[in-house]
XYZ file of N, CA, C and O in Angstrom:
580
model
N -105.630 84.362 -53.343
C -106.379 83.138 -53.128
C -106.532 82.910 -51.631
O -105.540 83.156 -50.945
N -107.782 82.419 -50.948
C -107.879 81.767 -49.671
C -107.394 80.582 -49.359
O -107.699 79.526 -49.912
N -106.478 80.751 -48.293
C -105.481 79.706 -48.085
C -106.371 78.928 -47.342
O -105.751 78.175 -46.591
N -108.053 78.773 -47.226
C -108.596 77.609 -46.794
C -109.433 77.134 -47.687
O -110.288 76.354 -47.268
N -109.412 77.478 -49.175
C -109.851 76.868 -49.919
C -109.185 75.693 -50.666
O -108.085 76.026 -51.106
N -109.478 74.594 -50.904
C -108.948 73.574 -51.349
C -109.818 73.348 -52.833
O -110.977 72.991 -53.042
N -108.722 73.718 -53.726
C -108.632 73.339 -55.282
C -108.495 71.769 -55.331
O -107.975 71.097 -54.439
N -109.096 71.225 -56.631
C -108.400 69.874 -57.304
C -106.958 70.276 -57.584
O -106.591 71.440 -57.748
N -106.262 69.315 -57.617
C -105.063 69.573 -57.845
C -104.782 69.847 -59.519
O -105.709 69.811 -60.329
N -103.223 70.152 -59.947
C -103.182 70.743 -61.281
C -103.771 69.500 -62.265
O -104.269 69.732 -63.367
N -103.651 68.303 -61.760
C -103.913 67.104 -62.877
C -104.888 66.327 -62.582
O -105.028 65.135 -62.855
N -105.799 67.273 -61.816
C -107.227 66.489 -62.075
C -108.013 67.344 -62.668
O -107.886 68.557 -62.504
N -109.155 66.668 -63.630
C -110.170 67.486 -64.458
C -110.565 68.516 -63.844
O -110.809 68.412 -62.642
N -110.794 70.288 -64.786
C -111.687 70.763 -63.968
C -112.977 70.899 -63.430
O -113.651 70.247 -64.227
N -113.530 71.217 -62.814
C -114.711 70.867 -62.003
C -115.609 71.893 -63.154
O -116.802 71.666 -62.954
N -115.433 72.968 -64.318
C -115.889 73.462 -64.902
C -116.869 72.558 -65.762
O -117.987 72.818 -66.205
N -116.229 71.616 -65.838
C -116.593 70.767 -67.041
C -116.265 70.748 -69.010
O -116.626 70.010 -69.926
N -115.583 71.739 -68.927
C -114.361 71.809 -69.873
C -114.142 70.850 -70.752
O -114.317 70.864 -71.970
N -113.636 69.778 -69.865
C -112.969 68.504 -69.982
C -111.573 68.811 -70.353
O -111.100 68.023 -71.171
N -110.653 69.937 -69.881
C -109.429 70.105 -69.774
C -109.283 69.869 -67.800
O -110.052 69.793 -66.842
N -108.142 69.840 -67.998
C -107.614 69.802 -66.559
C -107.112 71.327 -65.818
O -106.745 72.364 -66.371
N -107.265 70.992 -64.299
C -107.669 72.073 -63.628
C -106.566 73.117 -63.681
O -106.726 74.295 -63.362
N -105.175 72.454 -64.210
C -103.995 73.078 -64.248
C -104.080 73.930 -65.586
O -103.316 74.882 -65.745
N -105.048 73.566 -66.577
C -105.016 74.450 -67.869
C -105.934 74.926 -67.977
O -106.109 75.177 -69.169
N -107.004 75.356 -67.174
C -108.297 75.694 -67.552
C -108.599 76.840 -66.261
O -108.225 78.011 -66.208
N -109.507 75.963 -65.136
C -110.109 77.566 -64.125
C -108.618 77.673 -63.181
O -108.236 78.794 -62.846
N -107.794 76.406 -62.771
C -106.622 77.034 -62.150
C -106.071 78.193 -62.283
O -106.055 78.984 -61.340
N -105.456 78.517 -63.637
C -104.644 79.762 -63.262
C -105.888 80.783 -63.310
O -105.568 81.871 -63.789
N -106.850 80.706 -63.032
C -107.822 82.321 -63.042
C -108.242 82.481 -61.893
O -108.563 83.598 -61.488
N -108.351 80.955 -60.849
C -108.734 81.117 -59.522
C -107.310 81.259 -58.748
O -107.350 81.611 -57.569
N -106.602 81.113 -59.093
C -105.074 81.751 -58.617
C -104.275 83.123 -58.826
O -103.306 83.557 -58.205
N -105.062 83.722 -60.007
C -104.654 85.330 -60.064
C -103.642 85.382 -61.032
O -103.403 86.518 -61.444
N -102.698 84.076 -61.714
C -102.021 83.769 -62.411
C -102.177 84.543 -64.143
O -101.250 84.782 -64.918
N -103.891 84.833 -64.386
C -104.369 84.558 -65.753
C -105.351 85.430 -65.781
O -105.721 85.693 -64.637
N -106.055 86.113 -66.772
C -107.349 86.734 -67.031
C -107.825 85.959 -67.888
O -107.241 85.299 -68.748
N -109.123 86.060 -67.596
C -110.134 85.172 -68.500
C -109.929 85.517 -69.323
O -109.594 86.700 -69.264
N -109.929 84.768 -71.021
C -109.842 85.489 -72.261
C -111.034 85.307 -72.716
O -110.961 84.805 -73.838
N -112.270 85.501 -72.328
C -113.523 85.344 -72.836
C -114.505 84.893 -71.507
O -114.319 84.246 -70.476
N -115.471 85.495 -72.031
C -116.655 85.476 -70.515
C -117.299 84.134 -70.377
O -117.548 83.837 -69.209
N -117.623 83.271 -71.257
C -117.245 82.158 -70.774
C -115.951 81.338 -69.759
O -116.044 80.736 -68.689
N -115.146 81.541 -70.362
C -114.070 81.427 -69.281
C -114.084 81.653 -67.727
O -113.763 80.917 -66.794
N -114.747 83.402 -67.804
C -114.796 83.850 -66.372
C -115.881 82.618 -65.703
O -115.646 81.823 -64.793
N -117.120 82.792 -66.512
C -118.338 82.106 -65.980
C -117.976 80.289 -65.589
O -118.514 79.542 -64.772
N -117.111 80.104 -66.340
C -116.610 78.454 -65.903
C -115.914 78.655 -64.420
O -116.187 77.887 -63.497
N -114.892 79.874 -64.257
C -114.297 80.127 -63.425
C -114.915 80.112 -62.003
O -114.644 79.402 -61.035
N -116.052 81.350 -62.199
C -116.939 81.300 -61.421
C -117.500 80.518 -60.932
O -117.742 80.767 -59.751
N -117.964 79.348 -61.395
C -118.287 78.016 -61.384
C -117.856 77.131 -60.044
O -118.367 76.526 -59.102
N -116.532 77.480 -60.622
C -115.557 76.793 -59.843
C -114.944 77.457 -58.217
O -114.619 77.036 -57.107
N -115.046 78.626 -58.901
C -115.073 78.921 -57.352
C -116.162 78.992 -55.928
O -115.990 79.206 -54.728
N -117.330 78.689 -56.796
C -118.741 78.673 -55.947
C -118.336 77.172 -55.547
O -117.957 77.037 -54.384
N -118.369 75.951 -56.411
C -117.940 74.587 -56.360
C -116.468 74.424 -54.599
O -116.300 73.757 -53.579
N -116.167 74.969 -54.969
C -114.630 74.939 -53.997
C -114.818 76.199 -52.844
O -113.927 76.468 -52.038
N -115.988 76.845 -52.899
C -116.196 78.063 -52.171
C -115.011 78.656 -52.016
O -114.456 78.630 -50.917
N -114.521 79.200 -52.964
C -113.195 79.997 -53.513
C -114.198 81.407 -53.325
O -114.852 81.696 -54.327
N -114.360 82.292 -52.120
C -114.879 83.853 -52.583
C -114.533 84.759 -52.243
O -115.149 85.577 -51.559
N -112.856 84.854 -52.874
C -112.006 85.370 -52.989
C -112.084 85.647 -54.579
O -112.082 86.753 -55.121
N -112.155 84.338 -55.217
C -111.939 84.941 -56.794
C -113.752 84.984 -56.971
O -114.135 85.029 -58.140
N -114.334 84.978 -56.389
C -115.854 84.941 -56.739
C -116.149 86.275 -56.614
O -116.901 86.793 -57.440
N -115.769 86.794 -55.888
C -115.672 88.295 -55.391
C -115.049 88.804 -56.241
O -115.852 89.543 -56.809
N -113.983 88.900 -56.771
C -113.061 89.464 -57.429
C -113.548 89.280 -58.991
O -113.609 90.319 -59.648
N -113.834 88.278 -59.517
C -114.523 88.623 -60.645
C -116.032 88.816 -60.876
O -116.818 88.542 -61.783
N -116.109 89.460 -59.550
C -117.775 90.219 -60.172
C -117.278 92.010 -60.403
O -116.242 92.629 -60.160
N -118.478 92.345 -60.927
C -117.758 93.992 -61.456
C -118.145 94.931 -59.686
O -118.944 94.774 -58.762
N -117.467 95.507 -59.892
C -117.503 96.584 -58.474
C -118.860 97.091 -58.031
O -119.371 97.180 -56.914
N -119.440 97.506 -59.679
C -120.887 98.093 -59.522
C -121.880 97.197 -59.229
O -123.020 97.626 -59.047
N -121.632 95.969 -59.147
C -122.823 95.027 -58.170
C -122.486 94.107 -57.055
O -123.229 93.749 -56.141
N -121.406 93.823 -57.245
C -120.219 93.318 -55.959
C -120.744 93.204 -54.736
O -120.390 93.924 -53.802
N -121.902 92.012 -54.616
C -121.893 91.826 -52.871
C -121.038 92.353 -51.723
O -120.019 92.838 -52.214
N -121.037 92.432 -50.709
C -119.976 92.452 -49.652
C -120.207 90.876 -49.357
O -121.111 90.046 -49.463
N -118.727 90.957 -48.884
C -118.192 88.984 -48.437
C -119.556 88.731 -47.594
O -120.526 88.097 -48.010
N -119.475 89.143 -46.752
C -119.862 88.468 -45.650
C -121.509 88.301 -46.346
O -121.822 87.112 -46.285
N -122.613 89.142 -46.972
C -123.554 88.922 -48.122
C -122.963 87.568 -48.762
O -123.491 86.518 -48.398
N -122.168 87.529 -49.461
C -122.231 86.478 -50.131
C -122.306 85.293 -49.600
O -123.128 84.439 -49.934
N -121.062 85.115 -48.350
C -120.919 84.131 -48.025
C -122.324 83.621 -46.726
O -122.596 82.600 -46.094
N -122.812 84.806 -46.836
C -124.283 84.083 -46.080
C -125.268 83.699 -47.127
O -126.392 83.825 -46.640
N -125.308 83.411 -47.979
C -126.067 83.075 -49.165
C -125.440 81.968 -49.355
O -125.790 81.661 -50.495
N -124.691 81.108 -48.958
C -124.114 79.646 -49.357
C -124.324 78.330 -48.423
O -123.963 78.080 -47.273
N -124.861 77.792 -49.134
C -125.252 76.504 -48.258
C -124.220 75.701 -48.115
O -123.581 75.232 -49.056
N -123.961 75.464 -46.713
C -122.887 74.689 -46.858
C -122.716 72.854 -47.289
O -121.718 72.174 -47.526
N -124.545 72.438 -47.232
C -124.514 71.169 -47.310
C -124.611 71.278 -49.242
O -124.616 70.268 -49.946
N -124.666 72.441 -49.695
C -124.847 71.959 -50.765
C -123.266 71.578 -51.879
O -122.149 72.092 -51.825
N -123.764 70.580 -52.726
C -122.359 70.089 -53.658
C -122.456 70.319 -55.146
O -123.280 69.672 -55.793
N -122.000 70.827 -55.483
C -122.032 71.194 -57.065
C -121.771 70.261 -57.449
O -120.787 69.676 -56.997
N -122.641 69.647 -58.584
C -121.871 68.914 -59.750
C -121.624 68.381 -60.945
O -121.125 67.327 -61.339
N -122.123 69.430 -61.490
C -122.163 69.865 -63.226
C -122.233 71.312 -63.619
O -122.731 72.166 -62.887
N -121.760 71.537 -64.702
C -121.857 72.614 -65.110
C -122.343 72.224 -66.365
O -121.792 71.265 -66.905
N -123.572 72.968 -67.111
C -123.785 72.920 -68.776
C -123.790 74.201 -69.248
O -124.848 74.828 -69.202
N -123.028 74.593 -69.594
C -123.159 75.573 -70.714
C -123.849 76.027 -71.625
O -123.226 76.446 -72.600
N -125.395 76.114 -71.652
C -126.331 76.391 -73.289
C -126.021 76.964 -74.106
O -126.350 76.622 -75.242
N -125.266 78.065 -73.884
C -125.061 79.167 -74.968
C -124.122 80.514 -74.413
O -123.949 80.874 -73.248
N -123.543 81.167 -75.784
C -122.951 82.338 -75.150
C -123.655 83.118 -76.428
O -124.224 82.552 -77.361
N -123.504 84.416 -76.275
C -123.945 85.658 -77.080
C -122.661 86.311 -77.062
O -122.537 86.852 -75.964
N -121.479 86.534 -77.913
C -120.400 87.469 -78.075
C -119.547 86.959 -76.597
O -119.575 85.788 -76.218
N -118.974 87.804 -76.033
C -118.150 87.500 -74.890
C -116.774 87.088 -75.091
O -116.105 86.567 -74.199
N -116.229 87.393 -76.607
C -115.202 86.785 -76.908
C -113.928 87.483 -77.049
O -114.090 88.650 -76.694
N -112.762 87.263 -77.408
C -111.337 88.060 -77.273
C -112.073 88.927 -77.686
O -112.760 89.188 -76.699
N -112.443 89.650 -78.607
C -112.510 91.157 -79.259
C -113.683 91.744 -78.714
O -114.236 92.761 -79.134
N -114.097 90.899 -77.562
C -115.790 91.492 -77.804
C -115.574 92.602 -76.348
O -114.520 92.568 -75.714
N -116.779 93.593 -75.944
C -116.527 94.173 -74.408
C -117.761 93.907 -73.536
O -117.925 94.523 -72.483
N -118.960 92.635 -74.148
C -119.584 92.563 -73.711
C -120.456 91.201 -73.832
O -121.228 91.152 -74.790
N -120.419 90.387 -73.186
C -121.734 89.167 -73.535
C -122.120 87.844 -72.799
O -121.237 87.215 -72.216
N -122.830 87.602 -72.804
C -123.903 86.434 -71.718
C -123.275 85.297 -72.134
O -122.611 84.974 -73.119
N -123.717 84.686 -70.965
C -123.448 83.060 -71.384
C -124.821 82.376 -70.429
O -125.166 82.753 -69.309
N -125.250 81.621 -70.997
C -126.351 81.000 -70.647
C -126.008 79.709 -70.273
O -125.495 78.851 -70.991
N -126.382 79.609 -68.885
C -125.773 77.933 -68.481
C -127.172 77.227 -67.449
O -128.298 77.648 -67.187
N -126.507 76.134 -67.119
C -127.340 75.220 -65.799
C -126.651 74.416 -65.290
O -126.255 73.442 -65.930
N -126.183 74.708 -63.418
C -125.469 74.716 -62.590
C -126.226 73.369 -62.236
O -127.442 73.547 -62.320
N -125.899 72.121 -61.879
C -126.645 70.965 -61.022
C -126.155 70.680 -59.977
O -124.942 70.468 -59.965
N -126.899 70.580 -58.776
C -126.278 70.562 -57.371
C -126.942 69.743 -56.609
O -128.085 69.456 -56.966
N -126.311 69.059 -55.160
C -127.104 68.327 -54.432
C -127.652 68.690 -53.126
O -126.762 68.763 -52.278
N -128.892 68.955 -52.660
C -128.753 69.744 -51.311
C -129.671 68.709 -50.339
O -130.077 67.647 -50.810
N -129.855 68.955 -49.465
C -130.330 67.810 -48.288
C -131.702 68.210 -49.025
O -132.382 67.197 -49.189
N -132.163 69.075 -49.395
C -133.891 68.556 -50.257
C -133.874 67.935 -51.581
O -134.811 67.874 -52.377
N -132.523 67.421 -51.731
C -132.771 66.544 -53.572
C -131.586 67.260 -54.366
O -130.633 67.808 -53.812
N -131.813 67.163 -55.954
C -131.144 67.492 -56.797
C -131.988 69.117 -57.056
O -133.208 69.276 -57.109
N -130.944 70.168 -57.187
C -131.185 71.652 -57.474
C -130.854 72.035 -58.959
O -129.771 71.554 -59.293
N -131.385 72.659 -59.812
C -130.621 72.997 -61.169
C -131.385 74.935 -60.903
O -132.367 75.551 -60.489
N -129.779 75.125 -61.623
C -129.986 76.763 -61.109
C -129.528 77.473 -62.429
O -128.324 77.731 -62.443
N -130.318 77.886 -63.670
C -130.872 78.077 -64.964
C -130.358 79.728 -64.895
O -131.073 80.519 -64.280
N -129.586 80.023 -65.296
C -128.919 81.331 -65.234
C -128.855 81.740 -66.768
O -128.852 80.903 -67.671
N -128.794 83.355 -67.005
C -127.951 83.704 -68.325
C -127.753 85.196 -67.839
O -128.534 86.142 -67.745
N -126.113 85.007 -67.506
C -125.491 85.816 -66.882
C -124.753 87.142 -67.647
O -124.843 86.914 -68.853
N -124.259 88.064 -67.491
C -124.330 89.016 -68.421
C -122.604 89.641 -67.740
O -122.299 89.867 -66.569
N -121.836 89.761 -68.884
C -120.579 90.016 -68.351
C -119.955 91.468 -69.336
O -120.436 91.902 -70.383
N -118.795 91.961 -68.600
C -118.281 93.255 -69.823
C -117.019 93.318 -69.006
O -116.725 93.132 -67.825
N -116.415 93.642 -70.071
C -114.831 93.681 -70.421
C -114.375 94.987 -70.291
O -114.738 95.803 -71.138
N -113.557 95.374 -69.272
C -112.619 97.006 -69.152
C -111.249 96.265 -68.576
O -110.991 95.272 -67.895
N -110.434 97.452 -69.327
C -108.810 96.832 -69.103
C -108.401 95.599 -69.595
O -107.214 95.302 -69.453
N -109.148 94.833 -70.140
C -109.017 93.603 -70.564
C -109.231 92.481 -70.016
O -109.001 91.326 -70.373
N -109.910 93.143 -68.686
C -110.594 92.377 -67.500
C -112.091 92.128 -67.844
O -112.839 93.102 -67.938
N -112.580 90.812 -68.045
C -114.038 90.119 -67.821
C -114.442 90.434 -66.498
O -113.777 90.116 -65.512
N -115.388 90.977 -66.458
C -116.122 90.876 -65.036
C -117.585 90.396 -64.726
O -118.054 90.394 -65.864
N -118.461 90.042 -64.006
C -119.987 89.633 -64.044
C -120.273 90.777 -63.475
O -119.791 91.405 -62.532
N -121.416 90.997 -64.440
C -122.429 92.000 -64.022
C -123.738 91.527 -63.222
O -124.076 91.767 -62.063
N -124.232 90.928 -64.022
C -125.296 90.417 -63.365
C -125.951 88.968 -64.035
O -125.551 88.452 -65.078
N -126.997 88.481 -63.213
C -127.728 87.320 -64.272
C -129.399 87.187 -64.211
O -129.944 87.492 -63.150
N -130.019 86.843 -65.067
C -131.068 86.449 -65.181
C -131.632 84.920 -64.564
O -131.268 83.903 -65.155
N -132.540 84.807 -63.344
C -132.486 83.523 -63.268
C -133.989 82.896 -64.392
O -135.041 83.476 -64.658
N -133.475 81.504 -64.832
C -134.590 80.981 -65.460
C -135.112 79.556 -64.520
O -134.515 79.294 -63.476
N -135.939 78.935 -64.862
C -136.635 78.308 -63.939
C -135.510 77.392 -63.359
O -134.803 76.605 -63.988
N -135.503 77.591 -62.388
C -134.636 76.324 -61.165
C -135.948 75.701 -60.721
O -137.043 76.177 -60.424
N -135.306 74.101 -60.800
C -136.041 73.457 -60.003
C -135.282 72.262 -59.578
O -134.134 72.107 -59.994
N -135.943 71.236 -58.623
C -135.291 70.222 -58.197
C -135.890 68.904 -58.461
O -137.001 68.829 -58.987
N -135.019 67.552 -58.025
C -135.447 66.564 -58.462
C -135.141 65.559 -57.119
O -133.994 65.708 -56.696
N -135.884 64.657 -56.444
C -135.514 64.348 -55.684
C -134.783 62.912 -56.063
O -134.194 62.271 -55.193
């Protein structure tokens, strides 16, 4: 974990939107503590670490074979921007038994041009028992002022 990233603490909600708390839900996966048990999971995770600019575990749970380099990623991040919702639409498989499947969500954020929604259905697979992101599909983002 990056010791300049600042998590909610264990007993506040997670920022996933879950509606579990951060100590039972993306905590132990953005701490190295836990493996996702389902690609949803990772993708909440993920979530959360874009939210907290955690890209350490953002990095770490993408798969090797598409894996930005840091410094790529972290120039792709706005710093005025604030996450603050996550919706979930849908998953396709992605589950304990499965080695492969999407989850379809919409990220809502605030940036100095308005409200952003960023319409993803992201595509994940399972080796070692490790979830990883492969890649995603974007669907229409747009904003709202």
């Amino acid at each position: 974990m990056n010791a300049d990233v600042e998590h909610p603490s264990d007993e506040d909600r997670c920022l996933c939107g879950s509606g579990d708390i951060f100590g039972a839900c993306c905590g132990p996966l953005l701490r190295g503590q836990r493996r996702a048990g389902t690609a949803e999971a990772l993708m909440r995770s993920r979530y959360t670490a874009f939210a907290t600019r955690d890209l350490e575990h953002a990095l770490a749970s993408w798969h090797p074979d598409t894996r930005p380099r840091r410094s790529a990623l972290a120039a792709t991040l706005d710093e005025e921007m604030r996450w603050l919702r996550l919706d979930v639409r849908s998953t396709t498989d992605g589950g304990p038994f499965d080695d492969e499947g999407t989850v379809e969500f919409v990220a809502t954020a605030r940036t100095e041009q308005g409200r952003r929604e960023l319409h993803e259905i992201s595509h994940f697979v399972r080796e070692d028992g490790t979830w990883r992101y492969v890649s995603g599909e974007l669907g229409a983002a747009h904003g709202r002022q």
